[in-house]
CSV table of C-alpha atoms and ligand atoms in Angstrom, one decimal:
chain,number,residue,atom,x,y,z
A,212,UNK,CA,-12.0,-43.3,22.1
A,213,UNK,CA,-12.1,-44.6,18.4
A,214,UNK,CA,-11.4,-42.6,15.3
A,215,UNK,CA,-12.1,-45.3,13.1
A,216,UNK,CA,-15.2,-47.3,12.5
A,217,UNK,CA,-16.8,-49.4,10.2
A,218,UNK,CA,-20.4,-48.6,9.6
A,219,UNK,CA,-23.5,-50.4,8.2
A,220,UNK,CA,-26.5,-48.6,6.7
A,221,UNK,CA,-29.1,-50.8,7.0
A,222,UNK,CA,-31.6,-50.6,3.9
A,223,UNK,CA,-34.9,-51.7,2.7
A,224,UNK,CA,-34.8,-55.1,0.2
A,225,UNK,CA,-34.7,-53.4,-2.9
A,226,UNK,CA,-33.0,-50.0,-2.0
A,227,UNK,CA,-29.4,-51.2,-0.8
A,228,UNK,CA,-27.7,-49.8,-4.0
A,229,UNK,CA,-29.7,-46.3,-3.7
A,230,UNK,CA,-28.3,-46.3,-0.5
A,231,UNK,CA,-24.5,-47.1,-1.6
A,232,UNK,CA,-24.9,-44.1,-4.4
A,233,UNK,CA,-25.8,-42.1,-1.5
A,234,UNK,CA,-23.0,-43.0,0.9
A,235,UNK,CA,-20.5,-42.2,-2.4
A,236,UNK,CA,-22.2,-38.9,-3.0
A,237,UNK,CA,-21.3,-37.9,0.9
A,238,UNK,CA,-17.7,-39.1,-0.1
A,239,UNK,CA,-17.3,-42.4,1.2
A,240,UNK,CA,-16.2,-45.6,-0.4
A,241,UNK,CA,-18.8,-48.7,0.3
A,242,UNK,CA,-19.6,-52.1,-0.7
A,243,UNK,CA,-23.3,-52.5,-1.0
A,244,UNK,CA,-25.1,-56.1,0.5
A,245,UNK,CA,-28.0,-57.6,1.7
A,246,UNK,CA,-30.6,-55.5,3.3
A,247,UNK,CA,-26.8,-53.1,4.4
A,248,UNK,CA,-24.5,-51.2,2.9
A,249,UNK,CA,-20.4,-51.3,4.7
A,250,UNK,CA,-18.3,-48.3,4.9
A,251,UNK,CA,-15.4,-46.8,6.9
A,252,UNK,CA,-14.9,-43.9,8.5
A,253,UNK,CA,-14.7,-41.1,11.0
A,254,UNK,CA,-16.8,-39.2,13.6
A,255,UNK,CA,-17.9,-37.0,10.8
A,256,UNK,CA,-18.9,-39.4,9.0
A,257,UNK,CA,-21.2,-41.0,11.6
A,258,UNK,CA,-22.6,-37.6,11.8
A,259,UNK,CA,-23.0,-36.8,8.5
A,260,UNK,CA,-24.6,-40.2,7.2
A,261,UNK,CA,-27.2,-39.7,9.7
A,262,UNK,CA,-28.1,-36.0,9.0
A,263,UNK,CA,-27.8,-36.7,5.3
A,264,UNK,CA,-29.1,-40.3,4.4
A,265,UNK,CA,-32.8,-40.1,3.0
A,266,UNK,CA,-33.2,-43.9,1.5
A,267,UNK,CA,-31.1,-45.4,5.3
A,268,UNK,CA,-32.9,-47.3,8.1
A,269,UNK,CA,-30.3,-47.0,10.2
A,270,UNK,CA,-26.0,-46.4,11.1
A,271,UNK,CA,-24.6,-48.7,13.3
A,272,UNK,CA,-20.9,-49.3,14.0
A,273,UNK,CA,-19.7,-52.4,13.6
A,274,UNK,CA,-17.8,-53.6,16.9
A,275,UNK,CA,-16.3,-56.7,15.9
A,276,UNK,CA,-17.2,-59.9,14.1
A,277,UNK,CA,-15.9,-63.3,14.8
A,278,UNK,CA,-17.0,-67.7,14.6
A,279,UNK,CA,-19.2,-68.9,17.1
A,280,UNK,CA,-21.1,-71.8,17.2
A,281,UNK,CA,-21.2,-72.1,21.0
A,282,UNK,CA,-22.0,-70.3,24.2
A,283,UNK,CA,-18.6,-70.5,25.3
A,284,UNK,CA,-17.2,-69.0,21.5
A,285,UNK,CA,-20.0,-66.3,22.3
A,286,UNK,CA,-19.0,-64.9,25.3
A,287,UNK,CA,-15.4,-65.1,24.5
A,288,UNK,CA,-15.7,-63.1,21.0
A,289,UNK,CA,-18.0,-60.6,22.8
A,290,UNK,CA,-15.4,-60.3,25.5
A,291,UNK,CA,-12.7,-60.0,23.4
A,292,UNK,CA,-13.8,-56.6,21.6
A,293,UNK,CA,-12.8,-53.0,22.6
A,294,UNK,CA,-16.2,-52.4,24.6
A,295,UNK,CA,-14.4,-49.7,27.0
A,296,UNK,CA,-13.5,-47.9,23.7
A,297,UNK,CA,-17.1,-47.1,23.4
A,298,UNK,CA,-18.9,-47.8,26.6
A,299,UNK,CA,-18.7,-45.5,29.4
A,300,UNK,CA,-19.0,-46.2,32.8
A,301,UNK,CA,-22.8,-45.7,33.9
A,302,UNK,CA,-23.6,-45.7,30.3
A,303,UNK,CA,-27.4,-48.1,29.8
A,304,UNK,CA,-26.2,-50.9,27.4
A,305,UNK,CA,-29.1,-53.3,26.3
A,306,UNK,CA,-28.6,-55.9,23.9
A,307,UNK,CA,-31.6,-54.7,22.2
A,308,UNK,CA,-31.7,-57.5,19.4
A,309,UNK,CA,-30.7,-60.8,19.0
A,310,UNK,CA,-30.8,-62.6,15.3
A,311,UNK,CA,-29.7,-65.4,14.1
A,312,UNK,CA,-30.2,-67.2,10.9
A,313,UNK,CA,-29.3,-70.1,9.4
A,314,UNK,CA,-26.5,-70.9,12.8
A,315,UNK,CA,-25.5,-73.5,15.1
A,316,UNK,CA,-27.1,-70.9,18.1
A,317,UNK,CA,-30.6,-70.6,17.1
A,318,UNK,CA,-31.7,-69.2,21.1
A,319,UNK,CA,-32.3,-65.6,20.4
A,320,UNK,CA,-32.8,-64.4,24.2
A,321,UNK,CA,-30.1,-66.8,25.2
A,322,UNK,CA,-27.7,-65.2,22.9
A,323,UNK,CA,-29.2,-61.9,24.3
A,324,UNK,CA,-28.5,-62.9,28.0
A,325,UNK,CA,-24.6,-64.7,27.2
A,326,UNK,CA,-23.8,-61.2,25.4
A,327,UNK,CA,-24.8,-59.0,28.3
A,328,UNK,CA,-23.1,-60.9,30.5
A,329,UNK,CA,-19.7,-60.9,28.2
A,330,UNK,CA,-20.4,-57.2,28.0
A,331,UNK,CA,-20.5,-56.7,31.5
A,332,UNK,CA,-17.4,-58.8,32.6
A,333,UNK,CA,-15.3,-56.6,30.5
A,334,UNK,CA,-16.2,-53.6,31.6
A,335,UNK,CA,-16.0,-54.8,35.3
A,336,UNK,CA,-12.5,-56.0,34.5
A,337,UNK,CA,-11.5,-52.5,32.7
A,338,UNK,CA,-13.0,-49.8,35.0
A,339,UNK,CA,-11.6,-52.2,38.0
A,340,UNK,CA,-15.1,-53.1,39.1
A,341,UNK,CA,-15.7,-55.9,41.5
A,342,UNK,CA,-17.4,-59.0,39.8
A,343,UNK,CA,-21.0,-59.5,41.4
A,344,UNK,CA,-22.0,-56.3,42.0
A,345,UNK,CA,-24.0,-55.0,39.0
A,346,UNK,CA,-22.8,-52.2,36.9
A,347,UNK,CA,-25.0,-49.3,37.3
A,348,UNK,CA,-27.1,-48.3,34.3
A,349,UNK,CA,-28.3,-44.5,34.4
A,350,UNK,CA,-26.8,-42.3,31.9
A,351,UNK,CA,-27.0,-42.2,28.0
A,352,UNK,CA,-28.0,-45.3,26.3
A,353,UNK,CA,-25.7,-48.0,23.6
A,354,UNK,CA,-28.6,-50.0,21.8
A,355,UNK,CA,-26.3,-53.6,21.4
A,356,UNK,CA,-27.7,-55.9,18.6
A,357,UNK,CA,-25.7,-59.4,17.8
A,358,UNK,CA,-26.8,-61.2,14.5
A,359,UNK,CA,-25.4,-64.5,14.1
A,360,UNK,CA,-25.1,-65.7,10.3
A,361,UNK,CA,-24.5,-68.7,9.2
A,362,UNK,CA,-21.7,-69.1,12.6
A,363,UNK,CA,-21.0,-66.1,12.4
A,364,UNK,CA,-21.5,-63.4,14.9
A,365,UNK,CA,-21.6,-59.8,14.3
A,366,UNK,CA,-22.1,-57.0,16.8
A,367,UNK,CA,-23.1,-53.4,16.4
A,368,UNK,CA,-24.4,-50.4,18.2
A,369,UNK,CA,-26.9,-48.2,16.6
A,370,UNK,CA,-26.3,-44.6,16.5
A,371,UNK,CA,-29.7,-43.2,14.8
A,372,UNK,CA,-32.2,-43.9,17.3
A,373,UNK,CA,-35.6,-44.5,16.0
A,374,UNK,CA,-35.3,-44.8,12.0
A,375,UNK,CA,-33.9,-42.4,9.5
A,376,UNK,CA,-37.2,-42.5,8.2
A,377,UNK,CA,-38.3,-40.3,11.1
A,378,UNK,CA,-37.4,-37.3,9.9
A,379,UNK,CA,-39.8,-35.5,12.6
A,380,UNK,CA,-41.8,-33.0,9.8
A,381,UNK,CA,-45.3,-35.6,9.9
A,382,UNK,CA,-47.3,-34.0,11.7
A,383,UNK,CA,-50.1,-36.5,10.8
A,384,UNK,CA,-49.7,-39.8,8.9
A,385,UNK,CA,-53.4,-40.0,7.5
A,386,UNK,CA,-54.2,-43.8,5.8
A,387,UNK,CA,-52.0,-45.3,4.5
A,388,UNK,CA,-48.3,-43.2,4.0
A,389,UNK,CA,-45.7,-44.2,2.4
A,390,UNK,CA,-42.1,-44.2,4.4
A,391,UNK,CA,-40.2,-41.2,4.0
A,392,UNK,CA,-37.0,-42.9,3.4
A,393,UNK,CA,-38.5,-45.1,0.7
A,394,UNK,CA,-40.5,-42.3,-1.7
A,395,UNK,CA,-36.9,-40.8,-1.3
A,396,UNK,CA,-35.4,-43.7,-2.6
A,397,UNK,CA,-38.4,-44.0,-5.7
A,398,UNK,CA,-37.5,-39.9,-6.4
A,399,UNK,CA,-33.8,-41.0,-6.9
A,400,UNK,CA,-34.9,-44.2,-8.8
A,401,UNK,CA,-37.1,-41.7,-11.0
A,402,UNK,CA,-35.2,-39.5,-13.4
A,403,UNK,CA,-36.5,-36.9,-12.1
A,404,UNK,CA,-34.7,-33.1,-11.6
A,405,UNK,CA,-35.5,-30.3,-10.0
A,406,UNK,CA,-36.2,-28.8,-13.4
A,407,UNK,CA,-38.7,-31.4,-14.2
A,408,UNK,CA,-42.4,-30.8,-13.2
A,409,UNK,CA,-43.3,-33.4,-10.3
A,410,UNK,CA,-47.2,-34.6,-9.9
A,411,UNK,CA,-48.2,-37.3,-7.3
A,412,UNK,CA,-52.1,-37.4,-8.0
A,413,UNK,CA,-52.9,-39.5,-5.3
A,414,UNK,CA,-50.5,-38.0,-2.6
A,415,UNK,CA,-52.4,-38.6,0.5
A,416,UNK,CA,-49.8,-36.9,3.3
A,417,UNK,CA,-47.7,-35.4,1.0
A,418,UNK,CA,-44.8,-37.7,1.2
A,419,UNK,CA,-43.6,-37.8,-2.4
A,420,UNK,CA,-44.0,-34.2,-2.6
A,421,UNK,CA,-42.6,-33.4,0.2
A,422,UNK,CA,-39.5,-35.6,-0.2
A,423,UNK,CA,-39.0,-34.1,-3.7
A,424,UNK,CA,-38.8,-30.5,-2.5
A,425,UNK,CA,-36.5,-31.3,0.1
A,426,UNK,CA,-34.1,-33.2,-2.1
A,427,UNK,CA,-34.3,-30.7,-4.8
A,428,UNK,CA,-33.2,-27.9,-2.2
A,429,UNK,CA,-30.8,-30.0,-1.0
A,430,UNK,CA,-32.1,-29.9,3.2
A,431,UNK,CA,-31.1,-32.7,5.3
A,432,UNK,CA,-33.2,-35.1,5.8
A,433,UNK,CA,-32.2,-35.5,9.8
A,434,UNK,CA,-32.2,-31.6,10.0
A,435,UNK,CA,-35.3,-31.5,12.6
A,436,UNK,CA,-34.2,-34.7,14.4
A,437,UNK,CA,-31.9,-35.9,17.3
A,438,UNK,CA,-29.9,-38.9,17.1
A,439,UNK,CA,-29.0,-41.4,19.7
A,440,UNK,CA,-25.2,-40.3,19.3
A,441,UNK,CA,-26.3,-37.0,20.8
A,442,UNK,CA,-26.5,-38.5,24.4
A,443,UNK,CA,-22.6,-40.2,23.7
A,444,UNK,CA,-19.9,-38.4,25.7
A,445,UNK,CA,-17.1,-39.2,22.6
A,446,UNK,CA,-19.2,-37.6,20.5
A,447,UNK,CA,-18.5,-33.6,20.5
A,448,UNK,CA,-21.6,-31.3,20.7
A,449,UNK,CA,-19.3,-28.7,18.7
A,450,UNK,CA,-18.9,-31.1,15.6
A,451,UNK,CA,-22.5,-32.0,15.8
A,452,UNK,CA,-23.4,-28.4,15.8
A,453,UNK,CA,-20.7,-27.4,13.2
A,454,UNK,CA,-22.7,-30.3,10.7
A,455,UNK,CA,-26.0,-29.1,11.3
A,456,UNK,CA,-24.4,-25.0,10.7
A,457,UNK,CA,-23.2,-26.4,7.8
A,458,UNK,CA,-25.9,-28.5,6.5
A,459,UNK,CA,-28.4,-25.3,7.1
A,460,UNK,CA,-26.1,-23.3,5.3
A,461,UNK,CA,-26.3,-25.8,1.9
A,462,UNK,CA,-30.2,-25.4,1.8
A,463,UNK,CA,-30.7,-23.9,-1.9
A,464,UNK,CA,-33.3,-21.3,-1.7
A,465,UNK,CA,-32.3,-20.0,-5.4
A,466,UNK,CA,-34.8,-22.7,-7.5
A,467,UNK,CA,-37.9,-22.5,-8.8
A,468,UNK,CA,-39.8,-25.9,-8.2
A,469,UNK,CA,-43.0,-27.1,-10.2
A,470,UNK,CA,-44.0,-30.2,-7.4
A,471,UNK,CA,-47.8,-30.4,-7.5
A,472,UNK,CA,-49.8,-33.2,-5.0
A,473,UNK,CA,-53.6,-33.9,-5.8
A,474,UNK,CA,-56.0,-36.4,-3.8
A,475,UNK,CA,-59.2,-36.6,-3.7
A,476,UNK,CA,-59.9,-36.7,0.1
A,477,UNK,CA,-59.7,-33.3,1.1
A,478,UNK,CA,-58.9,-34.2,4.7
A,479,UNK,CA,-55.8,-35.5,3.2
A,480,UNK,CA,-54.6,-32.5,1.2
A,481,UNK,CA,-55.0,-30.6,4.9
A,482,UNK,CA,-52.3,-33.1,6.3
A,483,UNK,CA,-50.7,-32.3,3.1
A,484,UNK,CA,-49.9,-29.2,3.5
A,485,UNK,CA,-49.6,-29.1,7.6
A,486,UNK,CA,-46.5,-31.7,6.9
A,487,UNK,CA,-44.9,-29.5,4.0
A,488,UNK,CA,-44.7,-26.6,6.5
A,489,UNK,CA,-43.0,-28.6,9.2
A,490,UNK,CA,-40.7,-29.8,6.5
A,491,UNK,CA,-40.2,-26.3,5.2
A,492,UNK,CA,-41.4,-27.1,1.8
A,493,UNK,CA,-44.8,-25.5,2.0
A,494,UNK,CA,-44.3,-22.7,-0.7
A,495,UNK,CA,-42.6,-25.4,-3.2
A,496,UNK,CA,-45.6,-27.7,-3.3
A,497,UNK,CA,-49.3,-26.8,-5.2
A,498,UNK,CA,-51.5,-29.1,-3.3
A,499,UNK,CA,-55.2,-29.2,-4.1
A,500,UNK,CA,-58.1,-31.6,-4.1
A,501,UNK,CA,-59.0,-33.4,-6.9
A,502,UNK,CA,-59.4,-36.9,-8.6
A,503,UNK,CA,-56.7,-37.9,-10.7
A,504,UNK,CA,-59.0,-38.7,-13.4
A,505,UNK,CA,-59.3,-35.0,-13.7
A,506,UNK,CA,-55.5,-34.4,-14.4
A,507,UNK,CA,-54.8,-32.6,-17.5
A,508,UNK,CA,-51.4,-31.0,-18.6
A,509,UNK,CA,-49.8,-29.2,-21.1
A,510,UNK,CA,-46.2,-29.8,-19.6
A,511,UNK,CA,-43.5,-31.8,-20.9
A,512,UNK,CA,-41.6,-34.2,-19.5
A,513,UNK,CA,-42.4,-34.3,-16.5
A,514,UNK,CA,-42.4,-37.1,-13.9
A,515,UNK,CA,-45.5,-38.9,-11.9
A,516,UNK,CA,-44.7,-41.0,-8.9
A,517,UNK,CA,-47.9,-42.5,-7.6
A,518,UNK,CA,-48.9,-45.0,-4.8
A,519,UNK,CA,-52.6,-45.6,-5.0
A,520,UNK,CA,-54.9,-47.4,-3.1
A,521,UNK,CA,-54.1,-51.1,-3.0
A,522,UNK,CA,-57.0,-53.5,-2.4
A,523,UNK,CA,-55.9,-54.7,0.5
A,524,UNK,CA,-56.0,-51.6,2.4
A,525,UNK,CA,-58.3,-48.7,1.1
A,526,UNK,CA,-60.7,-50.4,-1.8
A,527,UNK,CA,-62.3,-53.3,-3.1
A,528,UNK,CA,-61.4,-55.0,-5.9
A,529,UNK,CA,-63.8,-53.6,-7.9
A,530,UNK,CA,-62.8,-50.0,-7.2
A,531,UNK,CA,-59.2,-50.8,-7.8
A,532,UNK,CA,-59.8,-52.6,-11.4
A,533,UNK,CA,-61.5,-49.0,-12.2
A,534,UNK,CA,-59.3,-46.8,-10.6
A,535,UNK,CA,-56.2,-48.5,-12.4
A,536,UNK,CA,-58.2,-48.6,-15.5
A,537,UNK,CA,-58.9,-45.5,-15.2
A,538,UNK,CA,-55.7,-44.2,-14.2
A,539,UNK,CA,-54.4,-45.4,-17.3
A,540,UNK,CA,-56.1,-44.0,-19.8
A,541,UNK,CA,-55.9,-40.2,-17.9
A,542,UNK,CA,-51.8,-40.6,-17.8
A,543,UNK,CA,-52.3,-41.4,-21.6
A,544,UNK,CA,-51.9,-38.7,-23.5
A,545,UNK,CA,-48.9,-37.5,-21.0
A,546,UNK,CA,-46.6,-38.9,-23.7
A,547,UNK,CA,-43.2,-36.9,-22.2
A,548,UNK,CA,-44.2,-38.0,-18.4
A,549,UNK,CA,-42.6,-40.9,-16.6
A,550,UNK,CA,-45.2,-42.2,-14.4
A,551,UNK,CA,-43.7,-44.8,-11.6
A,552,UNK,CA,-46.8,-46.7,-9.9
A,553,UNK,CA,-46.0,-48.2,-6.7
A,554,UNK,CA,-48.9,-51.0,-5.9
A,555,UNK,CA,-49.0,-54.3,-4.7
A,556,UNK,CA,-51.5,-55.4,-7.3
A,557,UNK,CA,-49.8,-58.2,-9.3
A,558,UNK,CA,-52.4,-57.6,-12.4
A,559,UNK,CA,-51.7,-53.6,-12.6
A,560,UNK,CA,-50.1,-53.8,-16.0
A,561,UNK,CA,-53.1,-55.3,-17.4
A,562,UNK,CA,-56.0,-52.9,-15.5
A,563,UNK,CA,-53.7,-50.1,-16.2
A,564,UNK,CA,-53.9,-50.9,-20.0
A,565,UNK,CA,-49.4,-50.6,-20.5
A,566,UNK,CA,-46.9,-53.1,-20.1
A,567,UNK,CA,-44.1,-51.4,-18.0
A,568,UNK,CA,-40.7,-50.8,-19.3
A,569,UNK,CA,-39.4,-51.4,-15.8
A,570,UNK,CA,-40.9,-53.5,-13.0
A,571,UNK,CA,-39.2,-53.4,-9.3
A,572,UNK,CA,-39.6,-55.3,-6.6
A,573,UNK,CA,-40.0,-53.5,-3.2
A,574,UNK,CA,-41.8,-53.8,0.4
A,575,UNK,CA,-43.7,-51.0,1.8
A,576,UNK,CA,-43.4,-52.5,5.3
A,577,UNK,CA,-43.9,-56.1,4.7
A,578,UNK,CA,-46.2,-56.0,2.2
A,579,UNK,CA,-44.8,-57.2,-1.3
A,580,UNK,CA,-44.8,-54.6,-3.8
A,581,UNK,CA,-43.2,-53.6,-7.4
A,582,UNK,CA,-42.7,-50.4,-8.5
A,583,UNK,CA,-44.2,-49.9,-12.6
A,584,UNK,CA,-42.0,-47.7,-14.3
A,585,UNK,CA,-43.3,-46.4,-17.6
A,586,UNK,CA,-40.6,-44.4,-19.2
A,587,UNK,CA,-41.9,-41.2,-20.9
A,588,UNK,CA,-40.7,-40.4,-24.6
A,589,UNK,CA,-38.4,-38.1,-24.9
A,590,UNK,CA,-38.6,-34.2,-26.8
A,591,UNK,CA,-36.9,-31.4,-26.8
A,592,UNK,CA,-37.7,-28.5,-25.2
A,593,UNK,CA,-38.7,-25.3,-27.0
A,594,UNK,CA,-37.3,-22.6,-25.2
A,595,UNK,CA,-38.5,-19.7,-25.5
A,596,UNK,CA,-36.5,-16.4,-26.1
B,850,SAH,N1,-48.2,-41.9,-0.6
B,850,SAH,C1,-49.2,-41.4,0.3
B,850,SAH,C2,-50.3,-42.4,0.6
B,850,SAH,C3,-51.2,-42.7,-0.6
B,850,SAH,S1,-52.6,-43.7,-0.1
B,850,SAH,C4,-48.6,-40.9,1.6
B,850,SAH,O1,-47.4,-41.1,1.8
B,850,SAH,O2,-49.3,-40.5,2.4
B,850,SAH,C5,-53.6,-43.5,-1.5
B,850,SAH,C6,-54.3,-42.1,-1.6
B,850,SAH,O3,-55.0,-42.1,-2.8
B,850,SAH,C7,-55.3,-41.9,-0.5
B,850,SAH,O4,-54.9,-40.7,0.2
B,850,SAH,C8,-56.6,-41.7,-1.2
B,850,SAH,O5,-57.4,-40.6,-0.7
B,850,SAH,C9,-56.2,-41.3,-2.6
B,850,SAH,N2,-57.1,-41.6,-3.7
B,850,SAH,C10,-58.0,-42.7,-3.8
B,850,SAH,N3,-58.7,-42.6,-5.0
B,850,SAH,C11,-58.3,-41.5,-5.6
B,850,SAH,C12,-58.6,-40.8,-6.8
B,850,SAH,N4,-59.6,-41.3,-7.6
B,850,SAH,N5,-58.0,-39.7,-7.1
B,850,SAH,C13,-57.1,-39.1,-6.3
B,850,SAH,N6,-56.7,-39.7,-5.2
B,850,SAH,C14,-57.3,-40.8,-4.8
């Protein structure tokens, strides 16, 4: 089997470059594009970007790429690549997705079908099957997805499985939550340290909170998942293992963490705090009830990360214009805090009452939003003898 592969993260518009610090961090060269990341490297690393990643959709190995602006160029480049390198005999092999943008073959299920059937004839002609007689389909599963750009066909197979978002500690979602893999990405777009009190005062499940916790103690964001590697034969159960050992061995338990999570729905701060004990995180986080226009503070320099109601979901307009009016005028006198305000209300600046130093655009799902970034001043800390 392969010792090589080229990967692709696949990464929220917006993140792709939180993403590619990531992947460096864990060691790995990348170049960072749209909506992906590309890197190289080994069965570890297929296993450790998984276990590791918190801002990733996805890994997926990239199987080949070549021209094809017919059927005929399609089946021949999907024939061509090494399938029996990664396929094994009685393995399920669906061409889950078919994409293609701005391409000669615009027939998404067509593409789909001419793959599978590409796919199919190689492995009948490796494993010395007879043509015509179906390969059976029974034992661990390949998820196959071509994307044709611009003429250009790629192929992959995922590893991860349902999204890297998934970390499996949400126990319940509540309203409106935030994806796990995106409030990671906002903590590491934040300047926030471990060192740094943390408040999200309208936390709803936790998320922000949560995430922080876990990144600060360094635990792997795939810890309490499985993968869709797990089923593959190449991939050895020891070295999976060995990663996990290992990546339970670099939780820090040694820091003291000031992460505090306030809502007003009280139902909310119950999901709260079930989710931070299936993450592991319940004695790092203060979660309690309460408004945010009742936050007051004597700390310094901290950070707030805060996704509040958006109109379109929770409140009406008129609720939100006071809320964010509101909200302003309690963060005001935190003159050391960051505050980053994740919304997708275009006029929050104004309601808020502060033009933001930093304004980026992101998508919770497919709604448009930016994230306000107000950057607190800084002082020194007094420290105390
Ligand atoms: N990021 C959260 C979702 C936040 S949704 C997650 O991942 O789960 C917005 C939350 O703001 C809701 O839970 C709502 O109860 C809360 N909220 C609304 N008005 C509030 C107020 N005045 N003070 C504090 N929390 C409020």
């Amino acid at each position: 089997m392969k010792e090589r592969f080229t990967f692709i993260a696949t990464a929220a518009a917006g993140l792709e470059a939180v993403v590619g610090r990531e992947i460096r961090e864990l060691g790995y060269d990348c170049q960072v594009e749209n909506g992906r990341v590309r890197f190289e490297g080994d069965i570890i690393a297929l296993i450790r970007t998984n276990l590791w990643l918190r801002s990733a959709d996805r890994i997926k190995i990239v199987v080949g790429s070549f021209k094809a602006k017919t059927f005929e160029e399609l089946f021949q480049g999907v024939f061509a690549l090494d399938w029996q390198e990664y396929l094994p005999l009685g393995c399920k092999f669906p061409i889950s997705k078919a994409k293609c943008v701005k391409s000669t073959l615009h027939n998404e299920p067509s593409v789909q079908a001419i793959s599978k059937k590409a796919v199919v004839k190689k492995l009948q002609k490796h494993f010395s099957r007879p043509e015509g007689v179906p390969l059976q389909e029974v034992g661990a599963e390949f998820k196959i997805e071509v994307s044709i750009l611009k003429d250009v066909a790629t192929v992959l197979i995922d590893t991860t499985g349902s999204s890297l978002f998934k970390r499996g500690y949400r126990a319940e979602k509540g309203g409106a939550p935030i994806k796990e893999n995106m409030a990671a990405a906002i903590l590491q777009l934040s300047n926030w340290y471990p060192d740094k009190p943390f408040i999200d005062p309208t936390c709803g499940s936790g998320t922000f909170c949560i995430e922080a916790a876990m990144l600060a103690r360094n635990i792997a964001p795939g810890l309490k998942r499985s993968f869709a590697f797990e089923e593959w034969n190449w991939v050895d159960a020891t070295l999976i293992e060995q990663e996990r050992e290992a990546a339970r061995a670099a939780i820090r338990s040694d820091i003291e963490l000031d992460i505090s999570g306030f809502d007003i729905d009280g139902r909310m701060i119950e999901i709260a705090k079930k989710n931070a004990t299936e993450a592991g995180v319940a004695k790092d986080i203060a979660f309690k009830q309460m408004r945010l226009q009742d936050l007051r503070t004597d700390k310094i320099n901290g950070v707030i990360v805060s996704n509040p109601p958006y109109g379109e979901r929770l409140l009406d307009d008129d609720a939100i214009v006071k809320l964010y009016s509101e909200m302003g005028q309690t963060f005001e006198p935190l003159k050391t805090w960051s505050k980053f305000i994740l919304t997708s209300d275009e006029q929050f600046e104004s309601r808020y009452g502060q033009q933001a130093d930093k304004k980026r655009k992101l998508y919770n799902g497919t709604l448009k939003v930016d994230l306000y970034q107000f950057f607190g001043q800084r002082v020194k800390r007094i420290v105390k003898e």
